[in-house]
PDB file of C-alpha atoms in Angstrom:
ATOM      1  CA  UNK A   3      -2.534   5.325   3.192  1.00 94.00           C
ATOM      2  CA  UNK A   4      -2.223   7.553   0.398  1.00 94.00           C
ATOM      3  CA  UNK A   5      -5.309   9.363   0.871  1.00 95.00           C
ATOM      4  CA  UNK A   6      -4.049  10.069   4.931  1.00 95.00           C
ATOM      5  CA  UNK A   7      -1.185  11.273   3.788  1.00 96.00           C
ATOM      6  CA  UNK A   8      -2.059  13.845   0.917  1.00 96.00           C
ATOM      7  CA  UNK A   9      -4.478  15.105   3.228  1.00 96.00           C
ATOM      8  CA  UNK A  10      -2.310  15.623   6.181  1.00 95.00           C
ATOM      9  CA  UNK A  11       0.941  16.816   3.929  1.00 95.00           C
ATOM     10  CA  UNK A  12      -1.410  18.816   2.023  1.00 95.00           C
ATOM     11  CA  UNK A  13       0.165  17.871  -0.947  1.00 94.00           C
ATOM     12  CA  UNK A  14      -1.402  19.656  -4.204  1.00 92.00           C
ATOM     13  CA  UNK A  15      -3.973  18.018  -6.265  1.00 90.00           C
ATOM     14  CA  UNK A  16      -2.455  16.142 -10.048  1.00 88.00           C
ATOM     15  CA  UNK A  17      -4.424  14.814 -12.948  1.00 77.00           C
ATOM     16  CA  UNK A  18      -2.019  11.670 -12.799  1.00 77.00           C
ATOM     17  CA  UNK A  19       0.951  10.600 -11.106  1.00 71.00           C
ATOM     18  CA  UNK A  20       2.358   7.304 -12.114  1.00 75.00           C
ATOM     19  CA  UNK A  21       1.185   4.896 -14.417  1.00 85.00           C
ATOM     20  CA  UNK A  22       1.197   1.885 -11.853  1.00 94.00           C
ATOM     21  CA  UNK A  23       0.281  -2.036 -13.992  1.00 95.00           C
ATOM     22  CA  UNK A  24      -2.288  -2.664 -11.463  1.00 95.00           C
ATOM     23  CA  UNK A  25      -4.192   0.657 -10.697  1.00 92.00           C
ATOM     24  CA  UNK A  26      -7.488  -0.889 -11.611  1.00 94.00           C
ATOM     25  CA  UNK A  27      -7.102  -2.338  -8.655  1.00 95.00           C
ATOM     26  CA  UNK A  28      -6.634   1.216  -6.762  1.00 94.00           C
ATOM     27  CA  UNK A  29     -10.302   2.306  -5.835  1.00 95.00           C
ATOM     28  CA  UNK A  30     -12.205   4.784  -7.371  1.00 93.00           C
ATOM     29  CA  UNK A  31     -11.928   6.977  -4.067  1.00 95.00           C
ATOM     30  CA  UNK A  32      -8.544   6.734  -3.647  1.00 94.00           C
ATOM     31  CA  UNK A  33      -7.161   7.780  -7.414  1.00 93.00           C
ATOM     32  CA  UNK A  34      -6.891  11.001  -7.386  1.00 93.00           C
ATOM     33  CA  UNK A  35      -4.653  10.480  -4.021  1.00 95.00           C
ATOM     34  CA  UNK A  36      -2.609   8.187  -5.351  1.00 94.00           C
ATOM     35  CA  UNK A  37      -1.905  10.295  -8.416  1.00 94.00           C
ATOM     36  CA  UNK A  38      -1.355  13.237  -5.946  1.00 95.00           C
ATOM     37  CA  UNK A  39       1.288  11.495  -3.541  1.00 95.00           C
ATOM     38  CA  UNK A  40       3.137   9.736  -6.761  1.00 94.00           C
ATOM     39  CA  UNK A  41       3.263  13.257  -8.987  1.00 93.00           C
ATOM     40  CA  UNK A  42       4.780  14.356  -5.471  1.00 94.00           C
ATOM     41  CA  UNK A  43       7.134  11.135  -5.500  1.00 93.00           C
ATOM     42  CA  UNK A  44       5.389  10.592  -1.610  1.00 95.00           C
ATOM     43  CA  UNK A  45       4.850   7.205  -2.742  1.00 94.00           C
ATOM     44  CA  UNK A  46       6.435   5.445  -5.973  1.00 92.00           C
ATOM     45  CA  UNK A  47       5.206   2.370  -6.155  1.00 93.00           C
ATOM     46  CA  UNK A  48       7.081  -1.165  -6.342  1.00 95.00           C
ATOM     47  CA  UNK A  49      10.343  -1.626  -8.590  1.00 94.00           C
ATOM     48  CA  UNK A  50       7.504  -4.001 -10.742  1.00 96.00           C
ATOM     49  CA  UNK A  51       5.245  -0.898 -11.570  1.00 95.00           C
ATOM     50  CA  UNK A  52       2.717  -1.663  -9.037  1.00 96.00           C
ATOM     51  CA  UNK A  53       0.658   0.026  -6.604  1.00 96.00           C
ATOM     52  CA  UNK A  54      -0.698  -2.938  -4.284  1.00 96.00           C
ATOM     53  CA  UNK A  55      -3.745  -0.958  -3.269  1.00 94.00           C
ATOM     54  CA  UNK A  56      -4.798  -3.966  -1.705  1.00 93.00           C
ATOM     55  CA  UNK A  57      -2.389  -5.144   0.218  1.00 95.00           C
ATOM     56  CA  UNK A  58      -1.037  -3.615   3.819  1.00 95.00           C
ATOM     57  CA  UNK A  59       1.875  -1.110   3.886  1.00 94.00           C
ATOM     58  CA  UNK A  60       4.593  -2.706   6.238  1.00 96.00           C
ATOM     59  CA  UNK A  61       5.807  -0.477   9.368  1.00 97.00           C
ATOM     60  CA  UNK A  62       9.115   0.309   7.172  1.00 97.00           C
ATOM     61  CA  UNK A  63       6.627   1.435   3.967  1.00 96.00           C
ATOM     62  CA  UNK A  64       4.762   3.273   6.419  1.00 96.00           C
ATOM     63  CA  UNK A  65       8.160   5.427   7.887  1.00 97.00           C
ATOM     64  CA  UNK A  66       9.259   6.160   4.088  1.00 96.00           C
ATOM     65  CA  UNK A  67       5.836   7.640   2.998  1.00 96.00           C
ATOM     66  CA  UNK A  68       6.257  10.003   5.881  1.00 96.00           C
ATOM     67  CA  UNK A  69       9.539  10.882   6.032  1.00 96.00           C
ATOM     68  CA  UNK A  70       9.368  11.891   2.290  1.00 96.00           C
ATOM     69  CA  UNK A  71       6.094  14.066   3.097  1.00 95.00           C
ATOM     70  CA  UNK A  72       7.833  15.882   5.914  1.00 94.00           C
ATOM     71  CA  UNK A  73      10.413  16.843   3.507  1.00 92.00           C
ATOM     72  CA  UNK A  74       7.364  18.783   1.102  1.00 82.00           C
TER      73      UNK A  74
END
């Protein structure tokens, strides 16, 4: 998801975004998206520090990430 919606918001490239307890888990493809949608605060993660790469974004996840890029 976050490497859909960098690319559609156009959001600018970052070294790093958040630190997230889990981002070896975050694919090697997908880092520097997920370091360009948290720098951007598209997506922030889970109150734990995680990222969940792995897991599915829920329908209500899904409606946050894109509300807050249609505010950029």
């Amino acid at each position: 998801m976050a490497v859909m919606i960098v690319r559609a918001a156009k959001l600018p490239a970052a070294a790093a975004g958040n630190t997230f307890t889990d981002r070896t888990a975050i694919s090697e493809w997908a880092q520097s998206a997920v370091a360009s949608a948290s720098a951007s605060h598209v997506i922030d993660g889970y109150s734990d520090g995680s990222f969940k790469a792995q897991a599915n974004a829920t329908r209500a996840e899904a409606v946050t990430v894109i509300m807050k890029a249609l505010k950029k």
